[in-house]
mmCIF file of C-alpha atoms in Angstrom:
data_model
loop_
_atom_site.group_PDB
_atom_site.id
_atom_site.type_symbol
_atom_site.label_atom_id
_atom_site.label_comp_id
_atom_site.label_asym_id
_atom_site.label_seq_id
_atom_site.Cartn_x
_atom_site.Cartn_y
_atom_site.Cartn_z
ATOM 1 C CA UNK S 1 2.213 -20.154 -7.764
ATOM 2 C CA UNK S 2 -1.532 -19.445 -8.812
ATOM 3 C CA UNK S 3 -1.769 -18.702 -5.129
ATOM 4 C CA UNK S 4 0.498 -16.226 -4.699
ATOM 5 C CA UNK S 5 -0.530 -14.403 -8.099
ATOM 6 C CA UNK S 6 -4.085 -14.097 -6.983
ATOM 7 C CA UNK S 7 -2.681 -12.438 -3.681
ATOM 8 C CA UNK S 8 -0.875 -10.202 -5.107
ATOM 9 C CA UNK S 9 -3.546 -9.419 -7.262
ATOM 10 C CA UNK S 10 -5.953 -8.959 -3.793
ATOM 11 C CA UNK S 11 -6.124 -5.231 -2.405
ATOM 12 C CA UNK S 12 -5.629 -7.358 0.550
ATOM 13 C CA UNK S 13 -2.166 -8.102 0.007
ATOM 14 C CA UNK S 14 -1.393 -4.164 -0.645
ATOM 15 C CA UNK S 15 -1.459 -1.203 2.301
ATOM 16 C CA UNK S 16 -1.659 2.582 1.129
ATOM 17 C CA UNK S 17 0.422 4.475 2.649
ATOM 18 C CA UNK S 18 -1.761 6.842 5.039
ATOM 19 C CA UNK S 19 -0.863 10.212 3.168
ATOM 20 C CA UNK S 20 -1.961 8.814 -0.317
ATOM 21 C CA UNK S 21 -5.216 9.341 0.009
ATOM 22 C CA UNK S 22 -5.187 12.822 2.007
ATOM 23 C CA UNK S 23 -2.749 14.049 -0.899
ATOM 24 C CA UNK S 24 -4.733 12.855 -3.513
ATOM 25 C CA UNK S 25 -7.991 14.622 -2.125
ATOM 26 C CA UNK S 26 -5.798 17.984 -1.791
ATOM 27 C CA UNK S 27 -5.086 17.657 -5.245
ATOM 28 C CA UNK S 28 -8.040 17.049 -6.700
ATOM 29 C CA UNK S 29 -10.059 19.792 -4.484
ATOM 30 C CA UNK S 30 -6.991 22.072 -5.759
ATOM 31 C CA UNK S 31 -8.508 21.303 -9.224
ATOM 32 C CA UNK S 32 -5.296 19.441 -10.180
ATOM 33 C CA UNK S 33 -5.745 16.523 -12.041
ATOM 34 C CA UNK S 34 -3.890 12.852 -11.327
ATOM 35 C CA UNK S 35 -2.429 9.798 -12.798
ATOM 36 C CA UNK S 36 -0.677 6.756 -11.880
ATOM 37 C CA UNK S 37 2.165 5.444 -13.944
ATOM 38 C CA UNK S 38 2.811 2.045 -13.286
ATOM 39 C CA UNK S 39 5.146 -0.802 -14.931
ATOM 40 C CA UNK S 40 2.997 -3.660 -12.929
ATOM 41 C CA UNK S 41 1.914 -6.604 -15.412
ATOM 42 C CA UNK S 42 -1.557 -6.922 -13.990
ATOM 43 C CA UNK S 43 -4.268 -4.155 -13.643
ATOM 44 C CA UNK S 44 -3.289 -2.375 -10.680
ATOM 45 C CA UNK S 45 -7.223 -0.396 -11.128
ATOM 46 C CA UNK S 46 -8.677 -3.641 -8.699
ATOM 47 C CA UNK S 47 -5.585 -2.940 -6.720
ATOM 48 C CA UNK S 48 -6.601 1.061 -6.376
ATOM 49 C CA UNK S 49 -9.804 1.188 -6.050
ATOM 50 C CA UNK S 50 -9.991 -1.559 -2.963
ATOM 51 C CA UNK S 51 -7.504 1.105 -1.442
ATOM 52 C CA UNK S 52 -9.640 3.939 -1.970
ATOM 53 C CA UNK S 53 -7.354 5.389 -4.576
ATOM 54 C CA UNK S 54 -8.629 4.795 -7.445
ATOM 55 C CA UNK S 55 -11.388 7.562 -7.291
ATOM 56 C CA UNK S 56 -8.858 9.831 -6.538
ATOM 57 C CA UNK S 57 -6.822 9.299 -9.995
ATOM 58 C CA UNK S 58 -8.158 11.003 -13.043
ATOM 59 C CA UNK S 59 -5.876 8.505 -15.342
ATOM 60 C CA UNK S 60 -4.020 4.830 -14.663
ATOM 61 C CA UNK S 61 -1.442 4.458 -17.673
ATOM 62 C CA UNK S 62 -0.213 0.790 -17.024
ATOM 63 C CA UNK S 63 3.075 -0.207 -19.348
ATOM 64 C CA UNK S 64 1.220 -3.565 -20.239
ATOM 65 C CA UNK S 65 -1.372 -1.148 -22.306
ATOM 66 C CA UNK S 66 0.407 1.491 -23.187
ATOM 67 C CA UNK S 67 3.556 0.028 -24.938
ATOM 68 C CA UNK S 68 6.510 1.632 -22.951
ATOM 69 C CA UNK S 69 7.527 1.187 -19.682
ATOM 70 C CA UNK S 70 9.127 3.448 -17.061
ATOM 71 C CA UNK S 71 12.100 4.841 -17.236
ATOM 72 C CA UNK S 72 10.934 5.611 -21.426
ATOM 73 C CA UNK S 73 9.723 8.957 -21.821
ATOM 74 C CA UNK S 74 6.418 7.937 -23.956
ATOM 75 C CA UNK S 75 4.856 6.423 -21.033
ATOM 76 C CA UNK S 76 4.901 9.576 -18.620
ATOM 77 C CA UNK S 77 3.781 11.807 -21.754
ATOM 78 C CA UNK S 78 1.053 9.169 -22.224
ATOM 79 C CA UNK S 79 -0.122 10.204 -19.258
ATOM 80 C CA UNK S 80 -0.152 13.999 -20.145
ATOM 81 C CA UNK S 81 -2.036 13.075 -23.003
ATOM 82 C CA UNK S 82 -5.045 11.650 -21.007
ATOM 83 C CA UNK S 83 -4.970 14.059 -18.631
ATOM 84 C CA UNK S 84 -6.022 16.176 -21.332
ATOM 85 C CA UNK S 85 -2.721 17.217 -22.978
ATOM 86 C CA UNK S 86 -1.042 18.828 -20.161
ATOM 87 C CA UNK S 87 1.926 19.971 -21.073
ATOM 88 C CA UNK S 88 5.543 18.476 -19.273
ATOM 89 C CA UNK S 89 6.294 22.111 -18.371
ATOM 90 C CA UNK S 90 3.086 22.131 -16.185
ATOM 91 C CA UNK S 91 3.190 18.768 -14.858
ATOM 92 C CA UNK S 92 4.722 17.463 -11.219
ATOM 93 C CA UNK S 93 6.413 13.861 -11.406
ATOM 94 C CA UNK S 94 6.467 11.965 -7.457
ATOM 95 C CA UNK S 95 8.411 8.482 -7.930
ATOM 96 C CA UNK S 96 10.503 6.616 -5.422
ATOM 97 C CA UNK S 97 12.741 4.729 -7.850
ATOM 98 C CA UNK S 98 15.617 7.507 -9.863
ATOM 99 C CA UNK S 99 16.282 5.094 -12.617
ATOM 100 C CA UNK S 100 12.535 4.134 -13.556
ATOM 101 C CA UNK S 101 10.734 7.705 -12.405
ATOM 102 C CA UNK S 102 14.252 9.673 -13.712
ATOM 103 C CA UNK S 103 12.140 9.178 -17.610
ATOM 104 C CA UNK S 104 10.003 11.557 -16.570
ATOM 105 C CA UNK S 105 12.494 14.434 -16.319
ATOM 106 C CA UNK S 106 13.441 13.108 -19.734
ATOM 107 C CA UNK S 107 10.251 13.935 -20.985
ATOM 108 C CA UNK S 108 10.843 17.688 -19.918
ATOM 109 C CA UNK S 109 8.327 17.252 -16.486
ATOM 110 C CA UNK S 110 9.393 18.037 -13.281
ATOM 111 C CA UNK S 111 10.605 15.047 -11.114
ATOM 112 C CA UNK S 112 9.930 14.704 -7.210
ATOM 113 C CA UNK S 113 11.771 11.659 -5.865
ATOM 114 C CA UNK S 114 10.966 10.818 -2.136
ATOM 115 C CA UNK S 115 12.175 7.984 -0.966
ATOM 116 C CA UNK S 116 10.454 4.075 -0.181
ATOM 117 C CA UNK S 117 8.919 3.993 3.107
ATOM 118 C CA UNK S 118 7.670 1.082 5.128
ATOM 119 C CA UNK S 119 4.404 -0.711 4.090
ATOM 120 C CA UNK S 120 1.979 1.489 6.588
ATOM 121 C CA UNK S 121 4.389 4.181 7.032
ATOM 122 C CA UNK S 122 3.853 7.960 6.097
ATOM 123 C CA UNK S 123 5.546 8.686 3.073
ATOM 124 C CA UNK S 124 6.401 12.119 2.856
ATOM 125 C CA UNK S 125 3.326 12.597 0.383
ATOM 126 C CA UNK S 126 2.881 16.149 1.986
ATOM 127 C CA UNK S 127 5.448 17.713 0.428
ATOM 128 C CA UNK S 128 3.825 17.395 -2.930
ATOM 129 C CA UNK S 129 0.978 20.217 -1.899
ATOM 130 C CA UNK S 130 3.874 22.316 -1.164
ATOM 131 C CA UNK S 131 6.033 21.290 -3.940
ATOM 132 C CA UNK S 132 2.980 22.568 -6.673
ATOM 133 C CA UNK S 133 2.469 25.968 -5.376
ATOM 134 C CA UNK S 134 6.337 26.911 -5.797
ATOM 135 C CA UNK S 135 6.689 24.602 -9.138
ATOM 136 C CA UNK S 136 3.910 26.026 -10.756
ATOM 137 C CA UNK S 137 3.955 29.864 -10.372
ATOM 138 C CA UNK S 138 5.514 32.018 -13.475
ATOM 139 C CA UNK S 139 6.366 28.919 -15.626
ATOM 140 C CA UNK S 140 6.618 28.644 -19.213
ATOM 141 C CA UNK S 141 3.292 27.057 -20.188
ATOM 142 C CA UNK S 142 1.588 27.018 -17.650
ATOM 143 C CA UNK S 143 -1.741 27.979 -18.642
ATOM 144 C CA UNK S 144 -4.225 27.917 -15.682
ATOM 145 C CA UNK S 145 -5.143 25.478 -12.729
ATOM 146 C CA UNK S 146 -7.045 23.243 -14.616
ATOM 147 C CA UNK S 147 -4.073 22.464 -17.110
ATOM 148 C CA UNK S 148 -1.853 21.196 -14.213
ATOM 149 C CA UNK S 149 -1.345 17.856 -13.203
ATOM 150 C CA UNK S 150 0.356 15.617 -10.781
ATOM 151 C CA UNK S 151 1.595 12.343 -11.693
ATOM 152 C CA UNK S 152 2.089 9.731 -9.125
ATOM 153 C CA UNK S 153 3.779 5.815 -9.340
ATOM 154 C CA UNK S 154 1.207 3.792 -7.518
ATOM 155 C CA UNK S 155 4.683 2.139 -5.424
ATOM 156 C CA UNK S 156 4.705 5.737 -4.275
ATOM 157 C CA UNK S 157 1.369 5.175 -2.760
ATOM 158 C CA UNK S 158 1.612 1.261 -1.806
ATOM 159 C CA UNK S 159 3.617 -1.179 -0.675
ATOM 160 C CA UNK S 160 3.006 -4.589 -0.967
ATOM 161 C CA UNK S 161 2.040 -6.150 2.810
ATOM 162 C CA UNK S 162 5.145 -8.912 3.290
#
């Protein structure tokens, strides 16, 4: 058993998907600022950052430190909050699970669901730098660039290698 936890623990034992980190780049030289939302009981940080992701996210909210997990609201407006108070009106959900990801909608942000893909596969992460500029434009508290933000679920980014 210890073996198999420290595996899963290993960016080793995790693949990105090969849009997460082109997406994430577009984002962030877009000025809009990320987080990961993740119910995982370890700290997926190790995880990111030997994936090259980590550097990418401006916030990691993990359930294990913030008190709530996905699919209660508190945990996606958690992440608002350190992404410097972004408001849900302003903010861009991507998941890949409706009933866990589906508490972000509760918490009045905008929900992108795309489904799982294949460890190694492309998962549709594209769509998300087409998905802001339509979101975004003429809505209700949306204040400027810089107050926008993109949430992503790190399974939305990685897949555990079987």
């Amino acid at each position: 058993a210890g073996v198999l936890y420290e595996r899963i623990l290993a960016p080793e034992g995790w693949v990105a998907y090969p849009d997460a980190a082109p997406t994430l780049r577009a984002l962030r030289e877009a000025g809009i600022r990320t987080a990961a939302v993740s119910n995982v009981g370890f700290d997926l940080r190790p995880v990111l950052d030997g994936l090259e992701l980590l550097d990418g996210l401006d916030a990691v909210v993990q359930s294990y430190e913030a008190g709530a997990t996905k699919p209660d609201p508190r945990i996606f407006t958690l992440a608002l909050d350190q992404l410097g108070g972004v408001v849900p009106a302003a903010a861009l959900m991507v998941g890949d699970h409706a009933a866990a990801d589906g508490g972000a909608a509760d918490a009045g942000i905008r929900t992108l669901l795309i489904p799982m893909s294949p460890p190694g596969a492309p998962h549709g992460l594209g769509a998300v730098t087409v998905e802001k500029r339509r979101v975004y434009e003429g809505t209700p508290g949306f204040e400027s660039r810089s107050r926008m933000a993109t949430a992503f679920v790190p399974s939305s980014q990685t897949r555990k290698r079987t």
